[in-house]
Amino acid sequence: MDSLKMLLLKESQQHHLSLQDASLETWHDLLSRVVQKKISTNRIAKDTYATQLFYFSMEFLPGRFLRNNLDHLGWLDQAKSFLSTYEIDLHDVLNTENDPALGNGGLGRLASCFLDSMANKKLRGHGMGLLYEYGLFKQEFLSGRQIELPDRWKQSSSYEWEQKPDAEYTVSFWGKVHQHNNGDRLVFEYTDQEQVQAKLYSIPITGYSQEQVNQLYLWKACPTEIDPSLTAEQQLLKRKKATEITEFLYPDDSTSEGMILRLKQQYFLVSAGAQHLFTLAHRHGGIRTFFNHYLVHINDTHPSMIIPELMRLFMDVEGLGWDEAWAIVTTSVHYTNHTLLAEAMEKWPIVLFQPLLPRIYEIIVEINERFCRSVWHHHSEKRDKISDMAIVSYGHVHMVHLAVIGSNKVNGVSTLHSHLLQTETLVNFAQMNPKKFTSVTNGITHRFWLHRVNPALSDLINEAIGDTWLQDPFELIKLADFQTSTPFLEELSKIKKRNKQTLIDTTLTFSETKVDPGSLFDVHCKRLHGYKRQLLNALHIWHLYTELRENPDRLPFPRTFLFAAKAAPGYAFAKKVIHYIHTIASVINKDATIQGKLKVIFIENYRISLAEQLIPAAEVSEQISLAGKEASGTGNMKLMMNGALTIGTRDGATIEMAEHAGEDNMFLFGANAADTKKPYFSKSYYDKDIRIKNVLQPLVNGTFSDNAIYSDLYYSLIQNNDEYRLLQDFSSYAQAHKQIELLYTDQLLWQKKSLANIAASGYFSSDRAIEDYQARVWTSI
């Protein structure tokens, strides 16, 4: 078998490349081509009739591929060695690759972790998403305000990892539906439609086992063949209408035009994907055995139109009757709910939905009517709840209800979240069919979020317990035996300090603020949203600052607070919080009287490659959402497995993290989910706690500007009764931070608790999550 060196030399000769003069980009292209060829020869011949899973998601965030694939092929050390002979650092080569901007946050990264684990578990599981031309946006800050710039992540029209299989399908919008009898079946015909071509691309997903190669399938929208009789302006408009579908991730839906584009995106994904599965099924066994060979998983509500689209194909194209088609669909489709927030429970106005997708709307109406009749006849105790459970009601199409009614299994993503789904959000459905509901706590891949991003820690673990944890993360529990080993704990501390220095040298070097690598790194990195309560963190920082102003010895060591987050472009409150954090940072970081004891930095344009630097350097993990609002969280798990200690509420998967690592190895605070159901009056907390008054008054008294630019933040907390109960948890949060300060003065004890978190993190592996899905949801795989 040829070594990587020989393969690289052959490839360079074939393309007439001079390695002596090659740029970093040329080296990246060369390595990528060799890896691609090797991956293609690693495919295992599989039983054509074996069940395959297709994971439909509007987001995937795989991160950079080259490093991952080199590692999975066992070529990482060979690549480092060979490039070093040309005085090239592999790390510099890897950094030339762009992050594929195919998602925004935890939803997309979770989907990618699941693909990694499915390949590692030798499960035939593929992703099904969209090939966006631009990501959500590239974030920059101007005078502390978020500016959104286009994120054209692809440096050229193609991407080095994408492959183009021979598959294209037509997706149709608008038009009219005509039906007539043809013997004993109804035939549907469509006129006046706007048609778009869906072209399929794929990216290979390798398992750490090196044996299984799955695919991330991505659809790109293109115009159908242009009619030469159209004017140049008409041709341009047709091309624009087609390509805009996959141009941007999550177009602004604050207008009817934006809502229509979002709907087009969602239907485009499921229609192209369903047609592809329909074609595959015809090649392998036929439609009537579809559920024996194909499973469909809906990642949140966005792809829930796969249910009526499959019904359309099975009935209108294949000619099956309703009952037979419905039985196949409801056996094959499964749904994961990711949120309890009402704003995220998708619903679409009928006046937009019906004309855009007339046949899909007809099928949804039929599903709705049959469901409502069933409730009326078989669940008389729920008759008064029918309108609240209906898919089509109150002038909207409710996608969560469609997903629940049309799926075989429905799961939440943490124990608390699943409980709240079944007892509150979807209680009527759960009471009617409790066996449909289950729970699978999220997990992430240790191979990426520990082994890849924190190689020094990975090496230390390998030396201590071997490398079997890479295939079985539960093996990390063996690290608990080293909690009394002073040399091991000291080495753990040294690794964290080096990671902090690396973050300073690679990322924070662009900041005007000088950061002390010996300071405590407190990290809050996640989507900027009211319920995630970045504002609570910021208000507490201002409280710390006022204490330091009065007593410079208040902190026994320096503290550095690091934020990284994007706010949705139309989310004014979140963008104002970003500006406020920048404002307090500019005041605090320049104040010489506090002797550098407190620094605040907001790192711009949070993305996977930035998280790879930030998470290994974190010592405190901020997981401070209002209890009952965070479905699970995955950032909490990434930080945990890299040794950060969590300060958090009893919310999402943080509860289970505390159960596995021990509450004494975390800093839990605040109200629990049951407490947040009780009456709340924010003004009473303001009136009785002088600390709260002292941090809120500067929002309106001219401390930061003459025109009280943060008055809207103040009024949201006082006059609007503080929707996310920051003031209720402020005192408990401040006390938890004092516990952090006390513990950090005993570095050996801190590292012992850090190690306890790493050792307990094995449960939060996506490998375990995938095994749970196989046992509880995808039982036919």
Coordinates of C-alpha atoms in Angstrom, one line a residue, residues 292-499:
N292 CA -38.2 -1.6 5.1
H293 CA -35.4 0.3 3.4
Y294 CA -35.7 4.0 4.1
L295 CA -36.2 6.0 7.3
V296 CA -36.7 9.7 7.3
H297 CA -35.8 11.9 10.3
I298 CA -37.0 15.5 10.6
N299 CA -34.5 17.7 12.5
D300 CA -36.9 20.3 14.0
T301 CA -40.0 21.4 12.2
H302 CA -38.4 23.0 9.1
P303 CA -38.5 19.8 7.0
S304 CA -42.0 18.6 8.2
M305 CA -43.5 19.0 4.7
I306 CA -41.7 15.8 3.9
I307 CA -44.9 14.2 5.2
P308 CA -47.4 15.6 2.7
E309 CA -44.7 15.5 -0.1
L310 CA -44.3 11.7 0.4
M311 CA -48.1 11.4 0.4
R312 CA -48.2 13.3 -2.9
L313 CA -45.6 11.0 -4.5
F314 CA -47.1 7.8 -3.2
M315 CA -50.7 8.7 -4.2
D316 CA -50.4 11.1 -7.2
V317 CA -47.5 9.4 -8.9
E318 CA -47.5 5.8 -7.6
G319 CA -51.3 5.5 -7.4
L320 CA -51.5 4.2 -3.9
G321 CA -54.7 4.8 -1.9
W322 CA -54.7 7.1 1.1
D323 CA -54.6 4.5 3.8
E324 CA -51.7 2.6 2.3
A325 CA -49.7 5.7 1.6
W326 CA -50.4 7.1 5.1
A327 CA -49.3 3.8 6.7
I328 CA -46.0 3.9 4.8
V329 CA -45.3 7.5 5.7
T330 CA -46.2 7.3 9.4
T331 CA -44.0 4.2 9.7
S332 CA -41.0 5.8 8.0
V333 CA -40.9 9.3 9.4
H334 CA -39.6 10.4 12.8
Y335 CA -39.4 13.9 14.4
T336 CA -37.1 15.6 16.9
N337 CA -38.4 18.7 18.6
H338 CA -35.7 21.2 19.6
T339 CA -37.5 24.0 21.3
L340 CA -40.2 25.0 23.7
L341 CA -40.2 28.7 22.6
A342 CA -43.6 29.7 21.1
E343 CA -41.8 31.9 18.5
A344 CA -40.0 28.9 17.1
M345 CA -43.1 26.7 16.8
E346 CA -43.5 27.3 13.0
K347 CA -46.8 28.3 11.6
W348 CA -47.6 29.8 8.2
P349 CA -50.5 32.0 7.1
I350 CA -52.9 30.0 4.9
V351 CA -53.2 33.0 2.6
L352 CA -49.5 32.5 1.7
F353 CA -49.2 28.8 2.0
Q354 CA -52.2 27.7 -0.1
P355 CA -51.4 29.5 -3.3
L356 CA -47.6 28.7 -3.1
L357 CA -48.1 25.0 -2.5
P358 CA -51.7 24.2 -3.7
R359 CA -51.4 20.4 -3.8
I360 CA -49.4 20.1 -0.6
Y361 CA -52.1 22.3 1.1
E362 CA -54.8 20.0 -0.1
I363 CA -53.1 17.0 1.4
I364 CA -52.4 18.8 4.7
V365 CA -56.1 19.7 4.9
E366 CA -57.0 16.1 4.3
I367 CA -54.5 14.9 7.0
N368 CA -56.0 17.5 9.3
E369 CA -59.6 16.5 8.7
R370 CA -58.9 12.8 9.2
F371 CA -57.0 13.6 12.4
C372 CA -59.8 15.8 13.8
R373 CA -62.5 13.2 13.0
S374 CA -60.4 10.6 14.7
V375 CA -60.1 12.7 17.8
W376 CA -63.8 13.3 17.8
H377 CA -64.7 9.7 17.5
H378 CA -62.0 8.0 19.5
H379 CA -60.9 10.6 22.1
S380 CA -64.1 12.3 23.3
E381 CA -62.3 13.7 26.3
K382 CA -60.2 15.8 23.8
R383 CA -63.1 17.2 21.7
D384 CA -62.8 20.6 23.2
K385 CA -59.0 20.6 22.3
I386 CA -59.4 19.8 18.6
S387 CA -58.9 23.4 17.4
D388 CA -55.8 23.7 19.5
M389 CA -54.4 20.4 18.1
A390 CA -55.4 20.9 14.5
I391 CA -52.8 21.4 11.8
V392 CA -55.0 23.9 10.0
S393 CA -56.6 26.4 12.4
Y394 CA -56.8 30.0 13.4
G395 CA -55.8 31.0 9.8
H396 CA -52.5 29.1 9.9
V397 CA -50.8 25.9 9.1
H398 CA -49.1 24.6 12.2
M399 CA -46.0 22.7 11.3
V400 CA -45.3 21.2 14.7
H401 CA -48.7 19.6 14.7
L402 CA -48.1 18.2 11.2
A403 CA -44.8 16.8 12.3
V404 CA -46.3 15.1 15.4
I405 CA -49.3 13.7 13.6
G406 CA -47.4 12.4 10.7
S407 CA -44.4 10.8 12.5
N408 CA -44.0 7.4 14.0
K409 CA -41.9 8.7 17.0
V410 CA -41.4 12.1 18.5
N411 CA -38.5 12.9 20.8
G412 CA -37.3 15.7 23.0
V413 CA -33.5 16.3 23.4
S414 CA -33.1 16.2 27.2
T415 CA -34.9 14.7 30.1
L416 CA -36.4 18.0 31.2
H417 CA -37.3 19.1 27.7
S418 CA -39.0 15.8 26.9
H419 CA -41.0 16.0 30.1
L420 CA -42.1 19.5 29.4
L421 CA -43.1 18.6 25.8
Q422 CA -45.3 15.7 27.1
T423 CA -46.8 17.6 30.0
E424 CA -47.2 21.1 28.6
T425 CA -46.3 22.0 25.0
L426 CA -47.7 18.8 23.3
V427 CA -49.6 17.5 26.3
N428 CA -52.8 16.7 24.3
F429 CA -51.0 14.6 21.7
A430 CA -48.9 12.8 24.4
Q431 CA -52.0 11.9 26.4
M432 CA -53.7 10.5 23.3
N433 CA -50.6 8.5 22.2
P434 CA -48.0 8.3 24.9
K435 CA -46.0 5.5 23.2
K436 CA -45.3 7.9 20.3
F437 CA -43.1 10.1 22.6
T438 CA -39.7 9.4 23.9
S439 CA -36.5 11.2 24.9
V440 CA -33.0 11.2 23.5
T441 CA -30.5 13.6 25.3
N442 CA -28.3 15.3 22.7
G443 CA -24.7 14.4 22.4
I444 CA -21.6 15.6 20.5
T445 CA -18.6 13.9 19.1
H446 CA -15.6 13.7 21.3
R447 CA -13.4 12.9 18.3
F448 CA -14.1 16.5 17.0
W449 CA -14.7 18.5 20.2
L450 CA -11.9 17.0 22.3
H451 CA -9.5 15.0 20.2
R452 CA -9.4 17.4 17.3
V453 CA -9.7 20.8 19.0
N454 CA -7.6 20.0 22.0
P455 CA -4.8 17.6 20.9
A456 CA -2.6 18.2 24.0
L457 CA -5.4 17.1 26.3
S458 CA -6.2 14.2 24.0
D459 CA -2.6 13.0 24.2
L460 CA -2.6 13.3 28.0
I461 CA -5.7 11.2 28.1
N462 CA -4.2 8.6 25.8
E463 CA -1.1 8.3 28.0
A464 CA -3.3 7.8 31.0
I465 CA -6.0 5.4 29.8
G466 CA -5.2 4.5 26.2
D467 CA -7.1 5.7 23.1
T468 CA -10.1 3.4 23.2
W469 CA -12.2 6.4 24.4
L470 CA -12.1 7.6 20.8
Q471 CA -14.4 4.8 19.8
D472 CA -16.1 4.4 23.2
P473 CA -16.2 7.8 25.1
F474 CA -17.6 6.1 28.2
E475 CA -14.0 5.0 28.7
L476 CA -13.3 8.5 29.9
I477 CA -14.7 7.6 33.3
K478 CA -11.4 5.9 33.9
L479 CA -9.9 9.4 34.3
A480 CA -11.6 9.6 37.7
D481 CA -8.8 7.5 39.0
F482 CA -6.4 10.4 38.4
Q483 CA -8.2 12.9 40.6
T484 CA -5.6 12.3 43.4
S485 CA -2.6 12.4 41.0
T486 CA -0.9 15.7 41.6
P487 CA 1.4 15.4 38.5
F488 CA -1.6 14.6 36.3
L489 CA -3.6 17.6 37.6
E490 CA -0.6 19.9 37.2
E491 CA -0.2 18.8 33.6
L492 CA -3.9 19.4 33.0
S493 CA -3.4 22.9 34.3
K494 CA -0.4 23.5 32.0
I495 CA -2.4 22.4 29.0
K496 CA -5.2 24.8 29.8
K497 CA -2.7 27.7 30.2
R498 CA -1.1 26.8 26.8
N499 CA -4.6 26.8 25.2

